[in-house]
Amino acid sequence: MIKLRDLEYLTAIDKHKHFGKAAQSCFVSQPTLSGQLMKLEEQLGLQLVERHRRNVMLTPAGEQLVKEARKVLQAAGQFESCAKALLDPFAGDLHLGLIPTLAPYLLPHIMADLNTALPNINFFLHENQTKVLLQQLDEGKLDVLILPYLEEMDKFESYQLFDEPLMLATQKNHRLANKKDLSLSDLHDEKILTLADGHCLKDQAMGYCFSAGAKEDNSFQATSLETLRHMVASGMGITLLPALAAQGNLASDTIHYGQFQAPVPVRGISLVIRPNYSRMQCVRAIVASVRKSLNGIIT
């Protein structure tokens, strides 16, 4: 009978393309992992792995079966989670993923309340870009995501948490600083500093800017909101920043944060889970707690 552990070894080989690294990730010795994979190949009557001097790779059969292995492992994890949830849906480990443009600004507002509302949940926090988080959620490595909702997330279930306004960050002496009735149309012909590709905030912010006739400043692309903030402070340009990121810096001596009149540019922040996720009571408690924590902070 095929063991789940053997499937874990196969997926580890696919990920690391190296026996030593794969064994290390599975917390076993290299001979143990290699030997078990050979037994699996004998059992199936198929060669799954091409063994080379410096690396390994999956055969076409291995490539096809590793996809099925991931499905089996995910189902097994879901089975175990469901059993634990039946014992106590409000206890145990919960892995929460957030994106870098949200995590450092949202977590200080919500974690104290979450720990109070769910004292027996051990929260593990993971920060990464949207594409990676969605893949990890799909593979069962993460339980819940909090991030801006995008159309490509329609295969998952989502719960709207709040709309976060985007604010215009400029130097104090910029022509748009302190402008009354600031609107998106005021960005016409302006060059906008942006994040690098891969950050969903870039696409969301520039969508608003392009519709207003603004242009992307391609002279530099930042890897974080803090880099963008420093670029604005040094007079290199203007940008749109989420309200939570701006709140802690509203008293800046060098940057002015302008609020747009309606229609206000926003990014909708949602909680995202896999379909048929077993711990729905816990999910509902998290949604309620986050909404309550942000009440009055985001208007």
PDB file of N, CA and C in Angstrom, residues 10 29 39 97 119 189 192 200 237:
ATOM      1  N   LEU A  10       8.104  12.337  -2.826  1.00  0.00           N
ATOM      2  CA  LEU A  10       8.024  12.624  -4.265  1.00  0.00           C
ATOM      3  C   LEU A  10       7.817  14.117  -4.510  1.00  0.00           C
ATOM      4  N   SER A  29      17.042  11.150   6.481  1.00  0.00           N
ATOM      5  CA  SER A  29      18.343  11.055   5.834  1.00  0.00           C
ATOM      6  C   SER A  29      18.166  10.881   4.334  1.00  0.00           C
ATOM      7  N   LYS A  39      11.536   2.085  -3.728  1.00  0.00           N
ATOM      8  CA  LYS A  39      10.493   1.121  -3.398  1.00  0.00           C
ATOM      9  C   LYS A  39       9.157   1.515  -4.025  1.00  0.00           C
ATOM     10  N   GLY A  97      -2.073  34.078   5.835  1.00  0.00           N
ATOM     11  CA  GLY A  97      -1.185  34.723   4.875  1.00  0.00           C
ATOM     12  C   GLY A  97      -1.643  36.126   4.528  1.00  0.00           C
ATOM     13  N   PRO A 119      -8.639  32.653  21.918  1.00  0.00           N
ATOM     14  CA  PRO A 119      -7.455  32.450  22.762  1.00  0.00           C
ATOM     15  C   PRO A 119      -6.783  31.096  22.581  1.00  0.00           C
ATOM     16  N   ASP A 189      -1.724  63.762 -16.613  1.00  0.00           N
ATOM     17  CA  ASP A 189      -0.359  64.078 -17.069  1.00  0.00           C
ATOM     18  C   ASP A 189       0.701  63.985 -15.970  1.00  0.00           C
ATOM     19  N   ILE A 192       3.518  58.851 -11.975  1.00  0.00           N
ATOM     20  CA  ILE A 192       3.252  58.206 -10.700  1.00  0.00           C
ATOM     21  C   ILE A 192       4.328  57.161 -10.401  1.00  0.00           C
ATOM     22  N   CYS A 200       0.240  43.316  -6.348  1.00  0.00           N
ATOM     23  CA  CYS A 200      -1.091  43.596  -6.894  1.00  0.00           C
ATOM     24  C   CYS A 200      -1.483  45.056  -6.691  1.00  0.00           C
ATOM     25  N   GLY A 237       9.040  62.150  -6.823  1.00  0.00           N
ATOM     26  CA  GLY A 237       7.764  61.995  -7.492  1.00  0.00           C
ATOM     27  C   GLY A 237       6.619  61.881  -6.513  1.00  0.00           C
TER      28      GLY A 237
END
